[in-house]
GROMACS .gro file of C-alpha atoms in nm:
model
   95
    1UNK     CA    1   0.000   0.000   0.000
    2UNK     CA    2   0.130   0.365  -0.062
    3UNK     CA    3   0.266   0.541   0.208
    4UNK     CA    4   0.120   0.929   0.311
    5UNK     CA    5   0.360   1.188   0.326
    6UNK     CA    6   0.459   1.290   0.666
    7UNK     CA    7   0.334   1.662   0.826
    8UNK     CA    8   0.610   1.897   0.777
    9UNK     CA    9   0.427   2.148   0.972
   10UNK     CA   10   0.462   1.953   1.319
   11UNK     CA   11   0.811   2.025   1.384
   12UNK     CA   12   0.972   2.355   1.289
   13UNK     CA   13   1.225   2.483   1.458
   14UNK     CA   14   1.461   2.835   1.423
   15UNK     CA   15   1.848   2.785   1.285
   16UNK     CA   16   2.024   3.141   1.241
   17UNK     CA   17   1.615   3.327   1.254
   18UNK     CA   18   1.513   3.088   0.967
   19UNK     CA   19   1.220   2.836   0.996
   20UNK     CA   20   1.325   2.486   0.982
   21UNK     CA   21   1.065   2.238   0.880
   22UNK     CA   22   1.125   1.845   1.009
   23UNK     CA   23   1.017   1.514   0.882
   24UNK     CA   24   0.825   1.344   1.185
   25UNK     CA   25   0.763   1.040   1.066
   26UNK     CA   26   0.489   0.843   1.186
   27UNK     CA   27   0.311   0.499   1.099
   28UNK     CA   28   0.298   0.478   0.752
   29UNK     CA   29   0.429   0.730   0.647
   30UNK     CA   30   0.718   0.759   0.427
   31UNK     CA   31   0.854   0.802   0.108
   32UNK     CA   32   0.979   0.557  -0.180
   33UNK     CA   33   1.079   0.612  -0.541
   34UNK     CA   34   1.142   0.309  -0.738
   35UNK     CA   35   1.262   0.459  -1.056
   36UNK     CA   36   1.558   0.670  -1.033
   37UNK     CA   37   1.854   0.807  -1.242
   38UNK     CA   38   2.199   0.955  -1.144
   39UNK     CA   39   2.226   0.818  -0.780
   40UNK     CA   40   2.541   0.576  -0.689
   41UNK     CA   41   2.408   0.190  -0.762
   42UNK     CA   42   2.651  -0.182  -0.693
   43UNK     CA   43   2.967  -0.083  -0.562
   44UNK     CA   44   2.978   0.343  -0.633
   45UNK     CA   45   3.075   0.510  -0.338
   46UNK     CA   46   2.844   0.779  -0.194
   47UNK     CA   47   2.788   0.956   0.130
   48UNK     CA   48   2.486   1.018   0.316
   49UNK     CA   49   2.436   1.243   0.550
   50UNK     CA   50   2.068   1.212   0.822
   51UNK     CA   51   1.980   1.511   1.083
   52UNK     CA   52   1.769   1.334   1.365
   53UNK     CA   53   1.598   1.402   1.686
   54UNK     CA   54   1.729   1.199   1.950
   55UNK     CA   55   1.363   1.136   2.145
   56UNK     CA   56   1.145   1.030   1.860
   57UNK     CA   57   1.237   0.642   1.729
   58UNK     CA   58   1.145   0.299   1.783
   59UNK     CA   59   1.307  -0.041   1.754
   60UNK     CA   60   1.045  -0.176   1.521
   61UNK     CA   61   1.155  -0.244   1.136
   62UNK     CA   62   1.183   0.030   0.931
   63UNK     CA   63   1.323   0.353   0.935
   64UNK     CA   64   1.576   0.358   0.659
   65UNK     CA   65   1.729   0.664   0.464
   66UNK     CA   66   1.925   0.594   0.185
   67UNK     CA   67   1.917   0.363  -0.143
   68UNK     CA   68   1.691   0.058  -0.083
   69UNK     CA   69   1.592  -0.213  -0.354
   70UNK     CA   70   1.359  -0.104  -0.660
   71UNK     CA   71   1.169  -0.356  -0.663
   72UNK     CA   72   0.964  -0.358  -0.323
   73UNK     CA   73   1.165  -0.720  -0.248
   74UNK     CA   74   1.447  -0.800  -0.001
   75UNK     CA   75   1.692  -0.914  -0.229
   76UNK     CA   76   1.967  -1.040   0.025
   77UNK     CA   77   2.221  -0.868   0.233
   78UNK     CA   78   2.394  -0.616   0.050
   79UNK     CA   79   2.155  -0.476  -0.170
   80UNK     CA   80   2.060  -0.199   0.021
   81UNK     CA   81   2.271   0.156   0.167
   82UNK     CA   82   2.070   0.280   0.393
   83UNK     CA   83   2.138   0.485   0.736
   84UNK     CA   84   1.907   0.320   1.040
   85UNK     CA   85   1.781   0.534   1.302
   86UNK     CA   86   1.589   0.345   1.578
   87UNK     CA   87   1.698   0.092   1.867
   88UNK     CA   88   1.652  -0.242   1.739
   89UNK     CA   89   1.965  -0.440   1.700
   90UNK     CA   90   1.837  -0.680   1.492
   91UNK     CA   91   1.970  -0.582   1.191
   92UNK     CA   92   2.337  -0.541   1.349
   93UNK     CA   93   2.425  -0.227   1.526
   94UNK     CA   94   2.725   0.026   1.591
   95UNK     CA   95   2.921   0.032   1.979
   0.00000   0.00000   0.00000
C-alpha cells in the first residue's frame, strides 16, 4: 500500500532566525521512489548524510534513509545503503 507523506508542519524549529521544517515520521508514512537516475548503484561510493531528533524512534523495522531495492523485495544482504535510526539491533548495530 502507498505510504502518506509525513506533516512537515509539526516540527519547525529556528536555525540562524530561519524556519526549519522536520520530517516526523509516523506509521505509515514515508517516502519511496522506485525509478531513479543519477544516484550511486553496486559498488559506487556515496555519502549520506541524516539530521535526527534523539527522542522520537522505535526499535520496530523500518526507518531507513538511503538507497533501498527497486523492486519492493528484499533481495539479500547487501543490496541496500541505507542509514538506520531506531533501537533495534536486529539488523546489526554500531558500539
Amino acid at each position: 500500500h502507498p505510504l502518506s507523506p509525513v506533516n512537515a508542519s509539526r516540527e519547525i524549529i529556528s536555525v540562524g532566525g530561519h524556519s526549519v521544517y522536520g520530517a516526523y515520521f509516523e506509521g505509515n508514512t514515508g517516502y519511496r521512489r522506485d525509478e531513479t537516475a543519477g544516484i550511486a548503484t553496486g559498488e559506487i561510493e556515496q555519502t549520506m548524510y541524516m539530521v535526527t531528533r534523539g527522542d522520537h524512534v522505535n526499535a520496530g523495522c523500518c526507518f531507513d534513509y538511503g538507497n533501498a531495492e527497486t523492486d519492493n523485495l528484499d533481495d539479500g544482504k547487501g543490496t541496500m545503503e541505507a542509514l538506520y535510526f531506531g533501537t533495534s539491533k536486529g539488523w546489526g548495530h554500531g558500539q
